[in-house]
mmCIF file of C-alpha atoms in Angstrom:
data_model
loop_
_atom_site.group_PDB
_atom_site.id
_atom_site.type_symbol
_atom_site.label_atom_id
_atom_site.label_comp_id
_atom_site.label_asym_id
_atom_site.label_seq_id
_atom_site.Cartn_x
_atom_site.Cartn_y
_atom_site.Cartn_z
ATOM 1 C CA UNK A 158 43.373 126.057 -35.131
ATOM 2 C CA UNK A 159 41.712 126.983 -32.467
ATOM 3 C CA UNK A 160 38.432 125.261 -33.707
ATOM 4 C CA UNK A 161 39.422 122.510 -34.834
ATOM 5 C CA UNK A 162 41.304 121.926 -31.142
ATOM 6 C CA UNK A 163 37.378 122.764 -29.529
ATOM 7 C CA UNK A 164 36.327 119.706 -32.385
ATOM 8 C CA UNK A 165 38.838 117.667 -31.293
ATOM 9 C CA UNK A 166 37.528 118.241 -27.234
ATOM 10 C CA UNK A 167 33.739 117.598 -28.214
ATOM 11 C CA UNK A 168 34.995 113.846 -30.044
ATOM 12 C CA UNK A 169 37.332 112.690 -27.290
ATOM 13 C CA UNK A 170 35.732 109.351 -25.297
ATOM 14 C CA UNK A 171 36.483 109.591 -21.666
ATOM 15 C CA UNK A 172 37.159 105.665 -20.422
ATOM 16 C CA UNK A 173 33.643 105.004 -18.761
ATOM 17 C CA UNK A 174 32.168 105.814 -22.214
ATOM 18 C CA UNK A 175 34.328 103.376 -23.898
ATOM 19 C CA UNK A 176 33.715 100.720 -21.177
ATOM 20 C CA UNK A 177 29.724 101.577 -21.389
ATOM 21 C CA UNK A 178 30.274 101.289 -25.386
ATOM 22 C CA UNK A 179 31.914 98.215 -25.118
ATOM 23 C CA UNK A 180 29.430 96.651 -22.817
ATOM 24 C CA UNK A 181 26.279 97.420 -25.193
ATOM 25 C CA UNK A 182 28.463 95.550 -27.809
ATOM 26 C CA UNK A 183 28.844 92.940 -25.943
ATOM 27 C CA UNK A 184 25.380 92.195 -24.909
ATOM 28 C CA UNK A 185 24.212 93.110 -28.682
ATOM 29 C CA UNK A 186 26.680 90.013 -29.624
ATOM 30 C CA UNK A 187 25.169 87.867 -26.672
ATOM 31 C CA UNK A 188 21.549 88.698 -28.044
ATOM 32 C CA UNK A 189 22.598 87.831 -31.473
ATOM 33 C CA UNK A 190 24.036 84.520 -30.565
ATOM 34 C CA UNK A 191 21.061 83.355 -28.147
ATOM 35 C CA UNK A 192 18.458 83.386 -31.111
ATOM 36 C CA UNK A 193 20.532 81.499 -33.415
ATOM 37 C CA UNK A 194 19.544 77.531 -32.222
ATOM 38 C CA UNK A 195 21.513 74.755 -32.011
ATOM 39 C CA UNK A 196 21.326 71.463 -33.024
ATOM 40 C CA UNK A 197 21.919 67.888 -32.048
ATOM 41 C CA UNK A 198 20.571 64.843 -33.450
ATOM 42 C CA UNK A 199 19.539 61.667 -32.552
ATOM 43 C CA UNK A 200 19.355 58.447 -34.917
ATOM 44 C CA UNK A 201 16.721 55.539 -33.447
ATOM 45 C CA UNK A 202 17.149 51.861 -35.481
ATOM 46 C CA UNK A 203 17.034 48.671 -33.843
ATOM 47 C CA UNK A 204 14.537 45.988 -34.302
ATOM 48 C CA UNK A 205 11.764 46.393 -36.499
ATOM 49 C CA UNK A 206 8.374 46.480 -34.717
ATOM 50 C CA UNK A 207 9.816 47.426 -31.543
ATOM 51 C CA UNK A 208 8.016 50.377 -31.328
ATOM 52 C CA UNK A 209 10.534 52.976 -32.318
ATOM 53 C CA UNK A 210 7.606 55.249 -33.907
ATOM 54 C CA UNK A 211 5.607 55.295 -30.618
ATOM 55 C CA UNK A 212 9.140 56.029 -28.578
ATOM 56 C CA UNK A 213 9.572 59.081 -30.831
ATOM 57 C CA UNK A 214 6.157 60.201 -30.744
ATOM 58 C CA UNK A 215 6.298 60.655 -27.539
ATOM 59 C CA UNK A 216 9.811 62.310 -27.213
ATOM 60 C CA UNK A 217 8.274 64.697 -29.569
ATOM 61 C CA UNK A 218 5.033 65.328 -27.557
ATOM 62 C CA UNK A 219 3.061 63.730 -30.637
ATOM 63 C CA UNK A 220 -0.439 62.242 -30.573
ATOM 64 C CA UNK A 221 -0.240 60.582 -34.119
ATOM 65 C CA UNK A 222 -1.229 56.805 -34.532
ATOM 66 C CA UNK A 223 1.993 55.198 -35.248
ATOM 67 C CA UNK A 224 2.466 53.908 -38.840
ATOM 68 C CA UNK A 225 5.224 51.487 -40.220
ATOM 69 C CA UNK A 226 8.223 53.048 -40.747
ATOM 70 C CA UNK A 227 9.217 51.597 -44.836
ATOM 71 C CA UNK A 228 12.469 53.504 -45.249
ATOM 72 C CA UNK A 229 14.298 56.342 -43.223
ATOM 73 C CA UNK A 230 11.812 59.002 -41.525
ATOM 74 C CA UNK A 231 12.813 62.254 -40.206
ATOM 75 C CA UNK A 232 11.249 64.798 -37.768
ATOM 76 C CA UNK A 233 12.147 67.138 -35.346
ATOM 77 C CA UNK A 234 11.724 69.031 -31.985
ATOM 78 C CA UNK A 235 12.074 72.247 -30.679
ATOM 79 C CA UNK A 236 12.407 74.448 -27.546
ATOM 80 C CA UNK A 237 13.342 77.192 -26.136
ATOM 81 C CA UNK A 238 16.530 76.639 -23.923
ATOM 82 C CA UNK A 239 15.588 78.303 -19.916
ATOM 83 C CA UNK A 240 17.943 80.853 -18.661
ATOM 84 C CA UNK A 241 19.671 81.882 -22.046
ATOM 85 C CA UNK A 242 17.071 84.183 -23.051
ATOM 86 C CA UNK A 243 15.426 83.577 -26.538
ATOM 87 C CA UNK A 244 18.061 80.433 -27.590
ATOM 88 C CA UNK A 245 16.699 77.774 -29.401
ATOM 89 C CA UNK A 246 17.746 74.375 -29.513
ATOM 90 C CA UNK A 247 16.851 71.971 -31.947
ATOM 91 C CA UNK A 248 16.625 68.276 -32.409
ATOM 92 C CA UNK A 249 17.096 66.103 -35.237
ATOM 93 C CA UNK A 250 15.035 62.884 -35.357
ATOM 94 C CA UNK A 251 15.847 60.310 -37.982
ATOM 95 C CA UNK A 252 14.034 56.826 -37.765
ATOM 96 C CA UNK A 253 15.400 53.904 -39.416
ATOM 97 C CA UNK A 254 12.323 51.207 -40.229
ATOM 98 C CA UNK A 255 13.971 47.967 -41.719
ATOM 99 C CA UNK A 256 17.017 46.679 -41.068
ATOM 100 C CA UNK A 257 17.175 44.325 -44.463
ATOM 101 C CA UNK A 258 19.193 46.388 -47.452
ATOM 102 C CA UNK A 259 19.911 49.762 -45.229
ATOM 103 C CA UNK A 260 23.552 50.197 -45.989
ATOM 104 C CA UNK A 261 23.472 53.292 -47.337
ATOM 105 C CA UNK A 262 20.106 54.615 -45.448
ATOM 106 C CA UNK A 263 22.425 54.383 -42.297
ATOM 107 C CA UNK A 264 24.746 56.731 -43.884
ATOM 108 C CA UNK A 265 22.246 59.254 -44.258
ATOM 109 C CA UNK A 266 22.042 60.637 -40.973
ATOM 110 C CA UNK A 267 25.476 61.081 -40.507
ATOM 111 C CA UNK A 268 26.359 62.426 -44.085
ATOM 112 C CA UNK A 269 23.251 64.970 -43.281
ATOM 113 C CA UNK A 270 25.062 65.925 -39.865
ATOM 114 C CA UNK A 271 27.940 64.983 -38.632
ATOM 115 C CA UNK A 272 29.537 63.154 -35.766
ATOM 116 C CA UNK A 273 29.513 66.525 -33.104
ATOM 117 C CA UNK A 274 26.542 66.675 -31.630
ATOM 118 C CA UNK A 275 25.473 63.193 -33.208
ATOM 119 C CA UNK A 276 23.823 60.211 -30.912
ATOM 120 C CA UNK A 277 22.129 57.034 -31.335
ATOM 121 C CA UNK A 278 19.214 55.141 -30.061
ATOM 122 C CA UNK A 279 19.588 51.197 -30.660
ATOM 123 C CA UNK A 280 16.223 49.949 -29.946
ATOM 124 C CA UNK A 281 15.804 45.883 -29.875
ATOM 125 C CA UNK A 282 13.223 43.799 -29.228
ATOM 126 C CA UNK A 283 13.682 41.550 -25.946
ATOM 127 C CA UNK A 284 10.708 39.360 -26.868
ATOM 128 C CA UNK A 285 12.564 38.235 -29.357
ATOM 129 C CA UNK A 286 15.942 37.370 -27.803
ATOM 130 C CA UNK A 287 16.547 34.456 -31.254
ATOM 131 C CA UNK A 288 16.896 37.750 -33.178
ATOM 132 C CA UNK A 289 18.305 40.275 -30.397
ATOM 133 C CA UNK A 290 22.488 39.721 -31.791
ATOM 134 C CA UNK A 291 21.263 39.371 -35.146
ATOM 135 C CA UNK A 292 19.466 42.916 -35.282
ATOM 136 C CA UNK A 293 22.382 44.221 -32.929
ATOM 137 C CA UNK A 294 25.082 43.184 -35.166
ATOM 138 C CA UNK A 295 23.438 44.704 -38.429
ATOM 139 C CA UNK A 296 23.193 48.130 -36.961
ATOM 140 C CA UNK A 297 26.938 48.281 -35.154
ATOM 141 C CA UNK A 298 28.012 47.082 -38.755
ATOM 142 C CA UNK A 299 26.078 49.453 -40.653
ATOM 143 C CA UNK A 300 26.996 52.707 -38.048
ATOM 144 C CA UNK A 301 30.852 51.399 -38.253
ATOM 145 C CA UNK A 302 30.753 51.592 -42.199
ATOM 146 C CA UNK A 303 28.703 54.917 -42.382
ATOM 147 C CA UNK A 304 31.550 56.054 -40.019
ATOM 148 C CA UNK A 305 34.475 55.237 -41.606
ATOM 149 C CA UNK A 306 33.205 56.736 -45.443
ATOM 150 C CA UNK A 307 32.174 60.157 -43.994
ATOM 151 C CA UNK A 308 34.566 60.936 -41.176
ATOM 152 C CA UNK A 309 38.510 61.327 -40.923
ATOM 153 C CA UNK A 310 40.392 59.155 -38.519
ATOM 154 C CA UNK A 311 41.542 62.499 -36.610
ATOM 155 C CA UNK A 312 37.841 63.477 -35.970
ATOM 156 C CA UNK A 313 37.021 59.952 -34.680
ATOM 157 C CA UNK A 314 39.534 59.809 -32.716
ATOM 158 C CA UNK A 315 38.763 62.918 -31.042
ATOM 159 C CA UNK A 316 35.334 62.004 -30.564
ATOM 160 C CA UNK A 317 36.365 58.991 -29.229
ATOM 161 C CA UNK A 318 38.321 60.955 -26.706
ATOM 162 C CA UNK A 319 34.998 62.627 -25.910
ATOM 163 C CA UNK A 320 33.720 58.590 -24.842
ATOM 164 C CA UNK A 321 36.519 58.716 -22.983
ATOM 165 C CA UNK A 322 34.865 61.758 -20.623
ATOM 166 C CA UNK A 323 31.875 60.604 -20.753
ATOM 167 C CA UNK A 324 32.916 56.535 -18.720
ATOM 168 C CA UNK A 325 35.642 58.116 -17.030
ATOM 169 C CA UNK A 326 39.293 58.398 -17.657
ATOM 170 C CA UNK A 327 39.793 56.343 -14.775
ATOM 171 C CA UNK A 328 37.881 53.721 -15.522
ATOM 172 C CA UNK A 329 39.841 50.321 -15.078
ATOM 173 C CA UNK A 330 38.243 48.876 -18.331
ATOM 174 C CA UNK A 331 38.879 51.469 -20.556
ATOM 175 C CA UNK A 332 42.054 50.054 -22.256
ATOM 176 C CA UNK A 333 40.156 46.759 -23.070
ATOM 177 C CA UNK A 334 36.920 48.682 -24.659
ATOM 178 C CA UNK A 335 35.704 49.229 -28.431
ATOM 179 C CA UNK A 336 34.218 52.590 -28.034
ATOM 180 C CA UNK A 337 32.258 54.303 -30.804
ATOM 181 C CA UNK A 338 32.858 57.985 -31.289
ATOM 182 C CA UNK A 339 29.242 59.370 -30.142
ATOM 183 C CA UNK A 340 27.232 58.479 -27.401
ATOM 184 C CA UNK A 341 24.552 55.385 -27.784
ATOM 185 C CA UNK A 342 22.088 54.056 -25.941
ATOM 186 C CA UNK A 343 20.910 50.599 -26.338
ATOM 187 C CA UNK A 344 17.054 50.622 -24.929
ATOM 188 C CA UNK A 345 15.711 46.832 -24.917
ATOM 189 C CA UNK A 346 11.919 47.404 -25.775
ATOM 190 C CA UNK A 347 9.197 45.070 -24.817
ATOM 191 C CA UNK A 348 10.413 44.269 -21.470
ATOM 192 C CA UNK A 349 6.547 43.198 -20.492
ATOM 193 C CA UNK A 350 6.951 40.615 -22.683
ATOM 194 C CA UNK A 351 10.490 39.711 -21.728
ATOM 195 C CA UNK A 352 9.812 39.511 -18.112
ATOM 196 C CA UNK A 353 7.626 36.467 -18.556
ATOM 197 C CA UNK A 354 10.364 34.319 -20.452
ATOM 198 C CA UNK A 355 12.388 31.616 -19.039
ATOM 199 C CA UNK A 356 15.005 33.389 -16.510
ATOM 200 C CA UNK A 357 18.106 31.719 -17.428
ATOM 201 C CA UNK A 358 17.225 33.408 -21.449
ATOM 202 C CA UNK A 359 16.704 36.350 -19.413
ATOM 203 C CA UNK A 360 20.467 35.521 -17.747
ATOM 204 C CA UNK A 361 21.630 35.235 -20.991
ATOM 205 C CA UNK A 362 20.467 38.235 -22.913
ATOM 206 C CA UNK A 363 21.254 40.785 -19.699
ATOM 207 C CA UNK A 364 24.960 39.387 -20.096
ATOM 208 C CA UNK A 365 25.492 39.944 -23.186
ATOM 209 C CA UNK A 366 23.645 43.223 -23.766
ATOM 210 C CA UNK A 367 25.776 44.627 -20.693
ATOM 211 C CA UNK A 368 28.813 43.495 -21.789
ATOM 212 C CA UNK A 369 28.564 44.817 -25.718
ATOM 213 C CA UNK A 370 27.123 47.977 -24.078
ATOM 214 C CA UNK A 371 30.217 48.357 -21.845
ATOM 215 C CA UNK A 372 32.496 47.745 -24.712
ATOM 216 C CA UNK A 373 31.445 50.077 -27.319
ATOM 217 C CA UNK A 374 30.751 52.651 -23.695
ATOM 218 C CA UNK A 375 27.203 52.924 -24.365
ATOM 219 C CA UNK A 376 24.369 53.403 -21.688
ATOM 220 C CA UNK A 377 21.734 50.597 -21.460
ATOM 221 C CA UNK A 378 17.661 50.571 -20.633
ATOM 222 C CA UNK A 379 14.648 48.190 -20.479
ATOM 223 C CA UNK A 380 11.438 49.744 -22.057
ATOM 224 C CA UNK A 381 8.308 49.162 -22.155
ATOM 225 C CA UNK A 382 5.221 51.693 -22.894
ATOM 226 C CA UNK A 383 3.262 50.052 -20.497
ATOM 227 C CA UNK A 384 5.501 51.005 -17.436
ATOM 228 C CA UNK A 385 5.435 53.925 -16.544
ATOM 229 C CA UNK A 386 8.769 54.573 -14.789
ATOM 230 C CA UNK A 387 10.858 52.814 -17.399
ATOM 231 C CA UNK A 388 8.767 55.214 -20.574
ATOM 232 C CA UNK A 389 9.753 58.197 -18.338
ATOM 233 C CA UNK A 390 13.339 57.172 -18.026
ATOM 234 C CA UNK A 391 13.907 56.596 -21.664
ATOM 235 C CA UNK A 392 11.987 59.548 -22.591
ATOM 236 C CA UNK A 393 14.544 61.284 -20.161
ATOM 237 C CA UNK A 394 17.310 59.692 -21.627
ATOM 238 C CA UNK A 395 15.985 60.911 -25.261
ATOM 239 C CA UNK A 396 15.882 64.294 -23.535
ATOM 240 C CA UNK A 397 19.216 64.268 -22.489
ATOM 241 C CA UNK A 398 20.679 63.130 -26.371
ATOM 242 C CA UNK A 399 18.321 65.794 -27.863
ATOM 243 C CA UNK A 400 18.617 68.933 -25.763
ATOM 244 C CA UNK A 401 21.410 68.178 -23.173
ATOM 245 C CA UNK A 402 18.673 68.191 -20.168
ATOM 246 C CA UNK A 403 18.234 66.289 -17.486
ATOM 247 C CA UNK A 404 21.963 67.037 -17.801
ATOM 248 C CA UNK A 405 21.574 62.975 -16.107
ATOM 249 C CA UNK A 406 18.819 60.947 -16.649
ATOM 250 C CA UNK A 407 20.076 58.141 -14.976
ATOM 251 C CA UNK A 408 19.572 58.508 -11.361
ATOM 252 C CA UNK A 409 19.529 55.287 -9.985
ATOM 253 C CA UNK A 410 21.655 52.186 -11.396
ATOM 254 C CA UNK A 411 19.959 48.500 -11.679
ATOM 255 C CA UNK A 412 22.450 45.152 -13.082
ATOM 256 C CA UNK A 413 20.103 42.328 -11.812
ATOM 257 C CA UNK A 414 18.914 40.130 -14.515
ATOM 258 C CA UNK A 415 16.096 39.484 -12.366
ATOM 259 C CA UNK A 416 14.634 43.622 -13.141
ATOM 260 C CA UNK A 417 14.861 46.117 -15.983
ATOM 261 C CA UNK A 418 18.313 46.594 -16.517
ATOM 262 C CA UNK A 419 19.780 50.439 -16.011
ATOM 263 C CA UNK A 420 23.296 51.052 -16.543
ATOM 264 C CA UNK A 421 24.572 54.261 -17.028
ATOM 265 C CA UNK A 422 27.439 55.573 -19.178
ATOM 266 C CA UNK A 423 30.491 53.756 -17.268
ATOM 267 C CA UNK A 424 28.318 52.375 -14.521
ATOM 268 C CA UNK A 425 29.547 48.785 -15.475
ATOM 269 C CA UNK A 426 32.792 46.726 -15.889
ATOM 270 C CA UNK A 427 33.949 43.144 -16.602
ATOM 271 C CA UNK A 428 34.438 42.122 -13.012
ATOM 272 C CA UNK A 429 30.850 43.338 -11.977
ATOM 273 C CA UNK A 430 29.204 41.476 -15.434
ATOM 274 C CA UNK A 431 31.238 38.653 -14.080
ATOM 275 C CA UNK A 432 33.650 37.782 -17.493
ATOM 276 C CA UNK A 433 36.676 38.018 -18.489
ATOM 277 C CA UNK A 434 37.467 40.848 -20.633
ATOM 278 C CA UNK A 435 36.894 40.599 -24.392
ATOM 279 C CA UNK A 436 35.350 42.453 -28.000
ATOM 280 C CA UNK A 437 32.315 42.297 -30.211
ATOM 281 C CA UNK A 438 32.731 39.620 -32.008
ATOM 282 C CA UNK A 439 33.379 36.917 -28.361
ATOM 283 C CA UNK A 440 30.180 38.596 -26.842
ATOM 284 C CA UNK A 441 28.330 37.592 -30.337
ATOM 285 C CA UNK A 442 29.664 33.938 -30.460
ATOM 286 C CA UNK A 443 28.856 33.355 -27.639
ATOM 287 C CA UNK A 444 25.138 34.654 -26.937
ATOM 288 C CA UNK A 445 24.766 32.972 -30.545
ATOM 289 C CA UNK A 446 26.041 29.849 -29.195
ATOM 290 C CA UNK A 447 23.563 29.882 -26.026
ATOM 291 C CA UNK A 448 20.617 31.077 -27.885
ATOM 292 C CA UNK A 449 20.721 30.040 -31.532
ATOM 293 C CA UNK A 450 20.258 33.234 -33.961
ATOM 294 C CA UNK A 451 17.810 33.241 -36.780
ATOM 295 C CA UNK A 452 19.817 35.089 -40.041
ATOM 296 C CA UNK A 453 18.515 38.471 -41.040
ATOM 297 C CA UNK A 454 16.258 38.044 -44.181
ATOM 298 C CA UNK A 455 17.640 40.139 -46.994
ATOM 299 C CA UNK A 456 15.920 40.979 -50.417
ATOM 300 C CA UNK A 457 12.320 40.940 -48.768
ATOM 301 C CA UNK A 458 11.058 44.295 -49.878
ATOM 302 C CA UNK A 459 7.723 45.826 -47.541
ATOM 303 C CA UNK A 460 4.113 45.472 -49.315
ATOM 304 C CA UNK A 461 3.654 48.318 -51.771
ATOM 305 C CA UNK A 462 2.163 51.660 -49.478
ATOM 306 C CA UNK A 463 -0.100 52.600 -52.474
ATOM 307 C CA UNK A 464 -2.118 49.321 -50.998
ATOM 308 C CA UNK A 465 -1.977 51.262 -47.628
ATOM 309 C CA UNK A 466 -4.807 52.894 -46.511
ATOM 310 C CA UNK A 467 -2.623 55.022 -44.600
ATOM 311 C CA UNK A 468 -0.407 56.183 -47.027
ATOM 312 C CA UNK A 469 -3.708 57.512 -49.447
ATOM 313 C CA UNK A 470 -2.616 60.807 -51.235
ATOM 314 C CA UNK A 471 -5.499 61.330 -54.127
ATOM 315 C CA UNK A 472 -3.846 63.426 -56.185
ATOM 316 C CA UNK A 473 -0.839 61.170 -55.921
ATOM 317 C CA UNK A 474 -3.070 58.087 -56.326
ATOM 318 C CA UNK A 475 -5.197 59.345 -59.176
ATOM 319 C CA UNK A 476 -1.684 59.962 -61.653
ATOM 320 C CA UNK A 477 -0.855 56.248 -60.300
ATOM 321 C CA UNK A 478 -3.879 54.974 -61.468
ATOM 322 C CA UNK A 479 -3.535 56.663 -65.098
ATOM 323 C CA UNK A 480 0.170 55.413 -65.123
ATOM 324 C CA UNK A 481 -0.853 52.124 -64.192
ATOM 325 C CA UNK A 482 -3.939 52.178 -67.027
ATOM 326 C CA UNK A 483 -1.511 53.849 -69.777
ATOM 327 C CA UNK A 484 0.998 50.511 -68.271
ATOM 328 C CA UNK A 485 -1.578 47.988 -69.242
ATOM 329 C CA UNK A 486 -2.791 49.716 -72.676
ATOM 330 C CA UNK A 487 1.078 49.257 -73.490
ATOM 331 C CA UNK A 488 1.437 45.489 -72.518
ATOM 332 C CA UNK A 489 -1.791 44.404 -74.020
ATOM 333 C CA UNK A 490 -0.869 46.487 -77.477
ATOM 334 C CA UNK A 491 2.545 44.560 -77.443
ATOM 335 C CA UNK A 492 0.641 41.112 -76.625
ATOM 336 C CA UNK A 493 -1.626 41.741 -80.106
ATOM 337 C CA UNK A 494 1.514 42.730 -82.065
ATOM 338 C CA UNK A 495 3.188 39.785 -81.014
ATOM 339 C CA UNK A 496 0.621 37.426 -81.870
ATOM 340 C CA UNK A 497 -0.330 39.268 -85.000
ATOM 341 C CA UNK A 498 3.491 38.723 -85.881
ATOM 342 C CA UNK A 499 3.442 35.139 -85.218
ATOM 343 C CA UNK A 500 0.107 34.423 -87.237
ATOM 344 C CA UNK A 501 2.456 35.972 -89.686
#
């Protein structure tokens, strides 16, 4: 007995051991969750030869010569999060090159990822302001319909709640607005090209890109590569979707038509756009009505990338080339049949 009482003694944890056991634990657990990364992602489509691929490249830190984008590209970035020891966070880059026939591309994305740490980029071309609702209205279409077939209404709804945070729950408009259930940002590229159009198209387009912005509680940009302080902002603002920092890249606000437009999530309302309230489908008639829209041109398929020197894989190339060859041999062996039959 009396041995087992002396085993008992030797075993027995006083209550600093137990604390200092419990704080090793702890920390273990903290090191174990800082290496695992996390994830967001960010979807760019918009306007087809915008420059989308260049915007990306250099989000990414990427030196490549920018290629058309045929279909859906993806990429990534990472880096190491400051101040949370070896944490890595991740982003998902998925690039969206033609508009025409995209239904299901669109769904992609979302079907890969999810709507929780999910964000889009809607990139369109202000040069082009005939085509700017057009292009607009194909995306919002194609983002409501991948929404709707792969998420539940309780999970958009509580995303949308997360909109709600992000304008402000005070917000007099809110009540009145469409909003989307993940943040987007609607960056109008080209703007050195815009600038030099006639100002009261410039009028026009500013009003209606703030006030379909403001309803769906998106943030909205000018871009152009060729200015310098409106690349870094939207690089910033990329920064922000993709790995939460700046925690705000918007530090200054701009609503003159007159200048690149800035307007931060929330920043705007009807009163200070100057109309009355209204939805998505108002702002469209009515841009449409000012500046005439040309349709979008479905069916029109790219050129064929095996014609692309860019796109030159010879291993890939060389079976093509025998496939095409064997192709022929067929067709030509079915011609001679076919005559030979009719001589017949």
């Amino acid at each position: 007995m009396s041995e087992l009482n002396s085993m008992e003694v030797d075993t027995t944890e006083t209550i600093q051991d137990i604390a200092i056991k419990l704080v090793k634990e702890q920390l273990s657990n903290e090191s174990c969750l800082a290496s695992v990364p996390t994830e967001r992602t960010i979807f760019v489509l918009g306007s087809k030869g915008v420059g989308k691929s260049t915007l990306i490249n250099r989000f990414l830190d990427r030196d490549d010569v920018p290629r058309p984008t045929l279909a859906l590209e993806y990429s990534f970035g990472r880096r190491t999060a400051s101040g949370q020891g070896a944490q890595k966070n991740i982003c998902n880059v998925w690039e969206l090159g033609s508009l025409a026939n995209s239904s299901q591309l669109i769904e992609m994305p979302i079907r890969s990822h999810g709507l929780d740490t999910f964000s889009s980029l809607i990139m369109l071309d202000l040069s082009q302001p005939d085509r700017l609702w057009t292009d607009l209205e194909s995306v919002l279409n194609g983002l409501k319909r991948a929404i709707s077939k792969n998420a539940s209404p309780r999970q958009i709804e509580d995303m949308k709640a997360q909109t709600v945070q992000r304008i402000g729950k005070e917000h007099p408009d809110r009540a009145t607005l469409e909003l989307f259930p993940f943040p987007i940002v609607i960056v109008g590229g080209r703007y050195d090209v815009y600038q030099n159009l006639d100002s009261e198209i410039r009028k026009h387009v500013c009003r209606c890109l703030r006030s379909i912005a403001h309803t769906l509680g998106a943030a909205l940009v000018f871009y152009s590569s060729k200015n310098s302080s409106l690349a870094k902002l939207t690089r910033d603002t990329m920064n922000h979707l993709g790995f939460g920092s700046p925690s705000n890249p918007f530090r200054t606000a701009s609503f003159d038509h007159g200048g690149p437009l800035v307007v931060p999530f929330g920043a705007d309302s009807w009163e200070r756009i100057g109309v009355t309230p209204s939805n998505s489908e108002r702002i469209g008639l009515s841009f449409s009505t000012q500046i005439p829209q040309i349709p979008m041109a479905n069916g029109i398929l790219p050129d064929d990338p095996a014609k692309d020197a860019g796109f030159r894989e010879p291993t890939i190339d060389e079976q093509r080339s025998q496939k095409d060859d064997e192709l022929m041999y067929v067709l030509k062996d079915t011609e001679i049949r076919m005559k030979f039959e009719v001589v017949q």
